[in-house]
Amino acid sequence: GAGVSQSPSNKVTEKGKDVELRCDPISGHTALYWYRQSLGQGLEFLIYFQGNSAPDKSGLPSDRFSAERTGGSVSTLTIQRTQQEDSAVYLCASSLGGGGTKNIQYFGAGTRLSVL
Amino acid sequence: GQNIDQPTEMTATEGAIVQINCTYQTSGFNGLFWYQQHAGEAPTFLSYNVLDGLEEKGRFSSFLSRSKGYSYLLLKELQMKDSASYLCAALNDYKLSFGAGTTVTVRA
């Protein structure tokens, strides 16, 4: 597609349920990133993929969070046993990867997760 | 790690100029990004500075001083549609570290 696509745009779930968030990056972008944006705070890095590998998972807040990427394209972020503090906007970005302007990250519109 | 500071809010009049400052402290640095984010929308790329100096792109300009750990985004001839949050981000290798964003309100 023309841009980074995320689904669903909104997700309301009950505490304790599992959720899956999907990201479809720009075609040809080898690098993919997940961020979390809470109200009044900056974007918080969660995980980075280069191809299907995740060399940096350092931002995942707990073992309830996991992510995978298949075919060097679509990525899924899974949150198990959701908690109210997981409520936030989850943003995905992709880039060509490499130096210079290939570092520019392009963002999707995000998934707004509300845990009741 | 990274420490990115920028003002929380700024207000300006339509047609005026606003300068958003950003300071960063980083253990490694590969460039400074500015993004614009309207409420409920994706952050959109504005500028990328690697070398010291001013980069001009239409009504928007961005400046970087690596020795001072300082950048600014200059918005000229403000329009109502420029009301948004502006995010400063420092690149370390592949990872972007973001400030909390500066909300700019443009008044008629």
XYZ file of C-alpha atoms in Angstrom:
224
model
C 0.000 0.000 0.000
C 0.860 3.673 -0.148
C 1.464 4.043 3.558
C 1.730 2.115 6.805
C -1.590 0.500 7.629
C -2.664 -0.560 11.121
C -5.703 -2.450 12.290
C -7.921 -2.198 14.145
C -7.989 1.581 14.541
C -9.747 1.206 17.879
C -9.932 -1.721 20.259
C -11.854 -1.929 23.504
C -11.215 -4.999 25.615
C -11.770 -6.288 29.105
C -8.976 -6.650 31.597
C -7.400 -10.079 31.327
C -8.210 -10.647 27.655
C -5.582 -11.048 24.923
C -5.376 -8.626 21.991
C -3.599 -8.671 18.642
C -2.620 -5.531 16.801
C -1.613 -5.646 13.163
C 0.789 -3.550 11.117
C 1.233 -3.601 7.347
C 4.387 -1.607 6.469
C 5.215 0.252 3.288
C 6.154 -2.194 0.562
C 9.914 -2.695 0.361
C 10.640 -1.376 3.853
C 12.843 -3.870 5.651
C 12.784 -2.180 9.049
C 9.666 -2.103 11.225
C 9.125 -0.522 14.638
C 6.452 -0.581 17.305
C 5.906 2.343 19.691
C 3.431 3.131 22.429
C 2.039 6.617 22.997
C 0.339 7.407 26.289
C -1.524 10.647 26.933
C 0.870 13.533 27.473
C 3.951 11.381 26.986
C 6.403 10.864 24.195
C 6.456 7.844 21.963
C 7.947 4.891 23.812
C 9.985 2.422 21.759
C 8.826 -1.180 22.084
C 10.538 -3.355 19.472
C 12.467 -3.205 16.197
C 12.472 -5.693 13.335
C 15.005 -5.995 10.554
C 13.390 -8.387 8.118
C 11.775 -11.086 10.235
C 14.327 -10.808 13.040
C 13.907 -8.692 16.155
C 17.422 -7.661 17.240
C 16.029 -5.253 19.819
C 13.121 -6.185 22.072
C 14.383 -4.036 24.910
C 11.331 -1.781 25.005
C 8.734 -4.469 25.600
C 7.375 -3.604 29.072
C 6.725 -7.143 30.258
C 6.600 -10.767 29.127
C 2.896 -10.257 28.376
C 3.998 -8.381 25.261
C 5.298 -10.190 22.180
C 5.611 -9.436 18.500
C 6.365 -11.284 15.328
C 6.905 -10.451 11.708
C 6.416 -12.839 8.827
C 7.536 -12.709 5.206
C 9.452 -9.531 5.947
C 6.155 -7.696 5.826
C 3.173 -7.817 8.193
C 3.817 -7.648 11.929
C 1.576 -8.538 14.839
C 1.914 -7.174 18.374
C 0.226 -9.382 20.951
C -0.632 -8.352 24.474
C -1.689 -11.178 26.753
C -3.809 -10.778 29.895
C -4.294 -7.076 29.261
C -4.141 -4.637 32.159
C -5.589 -1.146 32.431
C -2.115 0.397 32.231
C -1.796 -1.086 28.740
C -4.343 1.461 27.506
C -2.542 3.667 24.973
C -2.131 4.286 21.271
C 0.127 1.693 19.662
C 1.968 3.052 16.640
C 3.842 1.166 13.972
C 6.481 2.657 11.681
C 8.627 1.369 8.847
C 11.760 2.520 7.050
C 14.026 1.377 4.250
C 16.757 0.657 6.781
C 20.354 1.766 6.366
C 22.021 5.110 6.692
C 21.061 8.656 5.859
C 17.530 9.315 4.673
C 16.849 5.552 4.705
C 16.465 6.052 8.456
C 13.308 8.118 7.989
C 10.481 6.296 9.721
C 6.954 6.517 8.341
C 4.129 5.973 10.779
C 0.709 4.406 10.673
C -2.286 6.082 12.317
C -2.097 3.712 15.263
C -4.421 1.461 17.228
C -6.114 3.062 20.206
C -6.382 0.353 22.878
C -8.726 0.802 25.808
C -8.679 -1.793 28.575
C -11.731 -1.649 30.817
C 19.981 6.356 26.975
C 18.425 9.449 25.536
C 16.955 12.522 27.228
C 14.900 14.742 24.940
C 13.434 18.019 26.201
C 11.051 20.356 24.444
C 8.416 22.834 25.664
C 4.950 21.477 26.349
C 2.890 24.186 24.696
C 3.243 27.262 22.487
C 0.666 29.682 21.151
C 1.073 32.044 18.215
C -0.982 34.175 15.855
C -1.791 33.321 12.272
C 0.917 34.692 9.989
C 3.524 34.850 12.749
C 6.691 32.809 13.342
C 7.213 30.227 16.063
C 10.447 28.500 17.102
C 10.297 25.189 18.954
C 13.501 24.320 20.782
C 14.710 20.835 21.552
C 17.684 19.724 23.610
C 18.962 16.190 23.749
C 21.501 14.181 25.671
C 22.547 11.005 24.024
C 25.200 8.334 24.308
C 25.259 8.008 20.539
C 23.810 10.250 17.880
C 23.033 9.741 14.208
C 20.633 12.590 13.518
C 17.685 14.644 14.680
C 14.133 14.308 13.372
C 11.064 16.496 13.601
C 7.559 15.104 13.111
C 4.152 16.780 13.049
C 1.191 15.021 14.615
C -2.411 16.167 14.398
C -4.739 14.804 17.062
C -5.722 11.223 16.339
C -3.477 10.957 13.305
C -0.109 9.450 12.422
C 3.072 11.458 13.032
C 4.265 12.784 9.671
C 7.910 13.402 8.815
C 9.025 17.040 8.599
C 12.813 17.124 8.678
C 16.030 15.207 9.311
C 19.288 16.921 10.328
C 22.590 15.089 10.504
C 25.088 17.914 10.058
C 25.227 21.232 11.887
C 23.333 24.065 10.323
C 19.974 25.107 8.972
C 17.827 23.069 6.597
C 15.042 25.016 4.934
C 11.985 23.419 3.405
C 9.288 25.875 2.448
C 7.703 27.459 5.526
C 9.490 25.026 7.838
C 13.183 25.118 8.743
C 15.191 22.983 11.149
C 18.511 23.739 12.801
C 21.023 21.471 14.495
C 24.060 22.050 16.701
C 25.627 18.724 17.564
C 28.192 20.222 19.948
C 25.408 21.840 21.987
C 22.917 18.973 21.739
C 20.383 21.468 20.438
C 17.891 21.744 17.625
C 14.988 23.969 16.725
C 12.084 23.840 14.325
C 11.043 27.172 12.842
C 7.540 27.581 11.476
C 6.995 30.710 9.379
C 3.810 32.356 8.057
C 1.736 30.288 10.452
C -1.557 28.918 9.208
C -4.445 27.533 11.218
C -3.701 24.055 9.873
C -0.277 24.206 11.581
C -2.009 23.714 14.942
C -0.628 20.323 15.961
C 1.898 18.574 18.157
C 5.537 18.731 17.018
C 7.776 15.867 18.040
C 11.554 16.077 18.348
C 13.392 12.747 18.076
C 17.060 11.793 18.297
C 18.368 8.835 16.323
C 20.837 6.448 17.902
C 21.780 3.791 15.351
C 18.259 2.639 14.319
C 16.330 3.700 17.421
C 14.402 6.968 17.659
C 13.961 8.504 21.111
C 11.147 11.034 21.239
C 10.434 14.063 23.348
C 6.928 14.439 24.782
C 5.981 16.836 21.983
C 5.136 20.532 21.783
C 1.501 21.441 21.199
C 1.306 24.521 18.979
C -1.954 26.443 18.881
C -2.406 28.988 16.092
C -4.934 31.725 16.797
C -6.672 33.909 14.245
